[in-house]
XYZ file of C-alpha atoms in Angstrom:
218
model
C 8.559 -2.992 24.979
C 8.588 -2.106 21.264
C 5.567 -0.058 20.299
C 3.247 -1.627 17.715
C 3.638 0.189 14.387
C 0.850 2.487 13.224
C -0.007 2.417 9.525
C -2.119 5.074 7.838
C -4.310 3.215 5.337
C -5.681 5.615 2.725
C -8.525 3.659 1.186
C -12.219 2.925 1.657
C -14.085 3.079 4.984
C -13.041 0.412 7.494
C -15.651 -1.173 9.742
C -15.455 -0.353 13.449
C -14.657 -3.995 14.274
C -11.718 -4.224 11.840
C -8.849 -5.987 13.667
C -6.157 -3.493 14.639
C -8.209 -0.396 13.813
C -6.914 2.426 16.003
C -9.045 5.218 14.530
C -10.887 6.195 11.368
C -11.227 9.596 9.745
C -13.504 10.113 6.758
C -11.872 12.577 4.379
C -14.810 12.302 1.984
C -18.542 12.020 2.505
C -19.407 8.341 3.009
C -22.351 6.746 1.194
C -25.078 5.422 3.558
C -24.545 1.900 2.201
C -20.748 2.148 2.205
C -20.356 -0.783 4.597
C -21.375 -3.177 1.788
C -19.565 -1.258 -0.960
C -16.550 -2.148 -3.143
C -14.577 0.516 -1.264
C -15.209 -1.114 2.110
C -14.356 -4.562 0.713
C -11.124 -3.246 -0.771
C -10.091 -1.507 2.454
C -10.812 -4.567 4.587
C -8.618 -6.755 2.367
C -5.798 -4.204 2.493
C -5.925 -4.062 6.294
C -5.963 -7.863 6.520
C -2.990 -8.220 4.162
C -0.991 -5.659 6.135
C -1.661 -7.471 9.401
C -0.930 -10.871 7.845
C 2.740 -9.902 8.015
C 2.477 -7.606 11.056
C -0.237 -8.948 13.398
C 0.537 -6.326 16.044
C 0.239 -3.394 13.647
C -2.398 -0.755 14.304
C -4.290 0.892 11.448
C -5.329 4.507 11.066
C -8.082 4.456 8.465
C -8.298 7.519 6.224
C -11.380 7.102 4.027
C -11.143 8.600 0.537
C -13.629 6.373 -1.321
C -17.300 7.068 -0.482
C -18.521 3.684 -1.718
C -17.253 3.236 -5.234
C -13.498 3.118 -5.862
C -13.287 6.655 -7.219
C -12.345 9.962 -5.633
C -10.765 13.353 -6.359
C -7.128 14.432 -6.259
C -8.023 17.050 -3.660
C -9.343 14.371 -1.295
C -6.267 12.187 -1.850
C -3.970 15.161 -1.185
C -5.833 15.983 2.028
C -5.562 12.381 3.209
C -1.821 12.413 2.524
C -1.428 15.653 4.473
C -3.316 14.222 7.429
C -1.154 11.100 7.252
C 1.963 13.295 7.251
C 0.755 14.988 10.444
C -0.242 11.719 12.133
C 1.817 9.394 14.320
C 1.837 6.726 11.611
C 5.270 5.586 10.500
C 3.999 3.976 7.294
C 1.465 5.415 4.851
C -0.247 2.977 2.494
C -1.913 3.769 -0.860
C -3.334 0.894 -2.923
C -4.597 3.072 -5.759
C -3.200 5.136 -8.585
C -3.939 8.161 -10.757
C -2.928 8.051 -14.407
C -1.525 11.570 -14.618
C 1.126 13.387 -12.616
C -0.306 16.201 -10.512
C 1.531 19.045 -8.726
C -1.103 18.849 -5.966
C -0.437 15.151 -5.413
C 3.339 15.539 -5.688
C 3.307 18.272 -3.055
C 1.266 16.151 -0.644
C 3.552 13.160 -1.209
C 6.566 15.358 -0.522
C 5.026 16.350 2.817
C 4.697 12.699 3.808
C 8.288 11.916 2.829
C 9.602 15.064 4.544
C 7.825 13.983 7.728
C 9.957 10.846 7.751
C 7.197 8.412 6.827
C 7.561 5.387 4.580
C 5.031 5.842 1.764
C 4.019 2.652 -0.051
C 1.898 2.751 -3.226
C 0.743 0.161 -5.738
C 1.834 0.233 -9.372
C 0.518 -1.833 -12.295
C 2.732 -4.517 -13.804
C 2.206 -3.089 -17.282
C 1.677 0.310 -18.820
C 2.615 3.857 -17.925
C 3.477 5.025 -14.397
C 0.666 5.856 -11.981
C 0.704 8.232 -9.047
C 1.486 8.398 -6.148
C 3.635 5.335 -6.981
C 5.523 7.378 -9.568
C 6.302 10.252 -7.219
C 9.767 10.790 -5.765
C 10.465 9.009 -2.502
C 7.589 6.521 -2.814
C 8.129 2.773 -2.347
C 6.302 1.459 -5.424
C 5.077 -2.154 -5.454
C 3.546 -4.450 -8.073
C 2.400 -8.054 -7.927
C 5.076 -10.734 -8.317
C 3.781 -14.299 -8.645
C 7.058 -15.705 -7.333
C 6.347 -14.258 -3.890
C 4.367 -15.782 -1.070
C 2.633 -13.476 1.425
C 5.820 -13.165 3.486
C 8.205 -12.515 0.588
C 9.164 -9.549 -1.562
C 11.304 -8.947 -4.625
C 13.665 -6.180 -5.727
C 12.653 -5.371 -9.307
C 14.174 -1.929 -9.955
C 12.110 -1.500 -13.131
C 11.506 1.899 -14.762
C 8.011 2.210 -13.273
C 8.227 0.145 -10.083
C 10.874 -0.758 -7.531
C 9.493 -3.724 -5.567
C 7.285 -6.785 -6.013
C 5.233 -8.799 -3.534
C 2.525 -11.453 -3.379
C -0.453 -10.569 -5.623
C -2.837 -12.967 -3.883
C -4.518 -16.138 -5.044
C -6.299 -16.502 -8.404
C -10.011 -15.930 -7.976
C -9.662 -13.942 -4.750
C -12.061 -10.951 -4.382
C -9.121 -8.526 -4.331
C -5.700 -9.277 -5.801
C -2.902 -7.806 -7.901
C -0.803 -4.732 -7.197
C -3.160 -3.436 -4.497
C -2.797 -6.557 -2.402
C 0.931 -6.850 -3.135
C 1.538 -3.342 -1.818
C -0.412 -4.168 1.348
C 1.639 -7.294 1.989
C 4.776 -5.201 1.471
C 3.584 -2.552 3.948
C 3.082 -5.332 6.466
C 6.628 -6.543 5.905
C 7.906 -3.008 6.502
C 5.854 -2.777 9.688
C 7.288 -6.052 10.926
C 10.799 -4.869 10.108
C 10.213 -1.691 12.131
C 9.850 -3.814 15.263
C 12.577 -6.283 14.280
C 15.908 -5.802 12.590
C 14.955 -2.516 10.946
C 13.773 -1.512 7.482
C 17.266 -0.960 6.076
C 18.253 -4.498 7.014
C 15.063 -5.866 5.463
C 15.660 -4.066 2.181
C 19.033 -5.784 1.861
C 17.497 -9.257 1.744
C 14.938 -9.652 -1.065
C 13.565 -13.111 -1.755
C 14.033 -12.481 -5.486
C 16.046 -9.993 -7.536
C 15.237 -8.953 -11.084
C 11.972 -8.941 -12.951
C 9.661 -11.893 -13.079
C 9.452 -13.894 -16.290
C 7.192 -16.857 -16.950
C 8.668 -19.953 -18.566
C 7.751 -23.594 -18.870
C 8.495 -24.119 -15.190
C 6.501 -21.105 -13.997
C 7.610 -17.676 -12.763
C 11.382 -17.219 -12.664
C 13.878 -14.403 -12.150
C 14.992 -12.712 -15.356
C-alpha cells in the first residue's frame, strides 16, 4: 500500500479537528484567541485546498503566526529547519518576505538538501518575495485559467507555476490558495505517476493574459 504523503504546512495554528492533521508544533507563542484569528482561518483554508487535490494527505502543522499574519524571519527559518528534519516530503509556505535574507536562504537550502519539495506563493505582480524567490523553490501564483485540479507552467522571471486562485469573494484567495492547490497536486502525484511525470503535463503553458473572451495563454 502506498503511504499517504505528509505535508509540512508552515502557517497559522491548525485546530485539533482539522481533517488530515497528523501533528502540530507551535514555533511561535500562540495568542489565547488564536483559534478565531486570521492566522487560523488562513491555515485552515490552506490545509483544505491541499487536501482538495490529495484527500489522503496528512498535514504536519508548523505554526509561525501567533494570531495575526505576521512573524519574524527567525521563526520562519526555525520552522523550515524543523520541516527539513521531519518526515514530510512536501513543505508548504503560503507567505512571503519582501527582502532576501541569508538566514532564510540557508534554511531553504536545508529543506532542498533534505530532498523535500518546497512550495511557496508568489504575487502576480511586483518584485520577488521570499522564500518563493530562493533557489530550488517551486514558486506559484494565481492563474485564473486553472480550476482546482489544474496548474500552469508560466516560467516568468519571478514565478514558475500557476494554479487556481479560488473564487471571487472567498475569505482566502490568490497566490496563497493557488500554492496550496499546487502542493495538493504534488502530493497526489507522489502516490500516482510521480512528480516528474506530473510536471511534464501542465494544463496551460505561458503567462495568462485577459482578453475579450477571458483569460487566455499568451
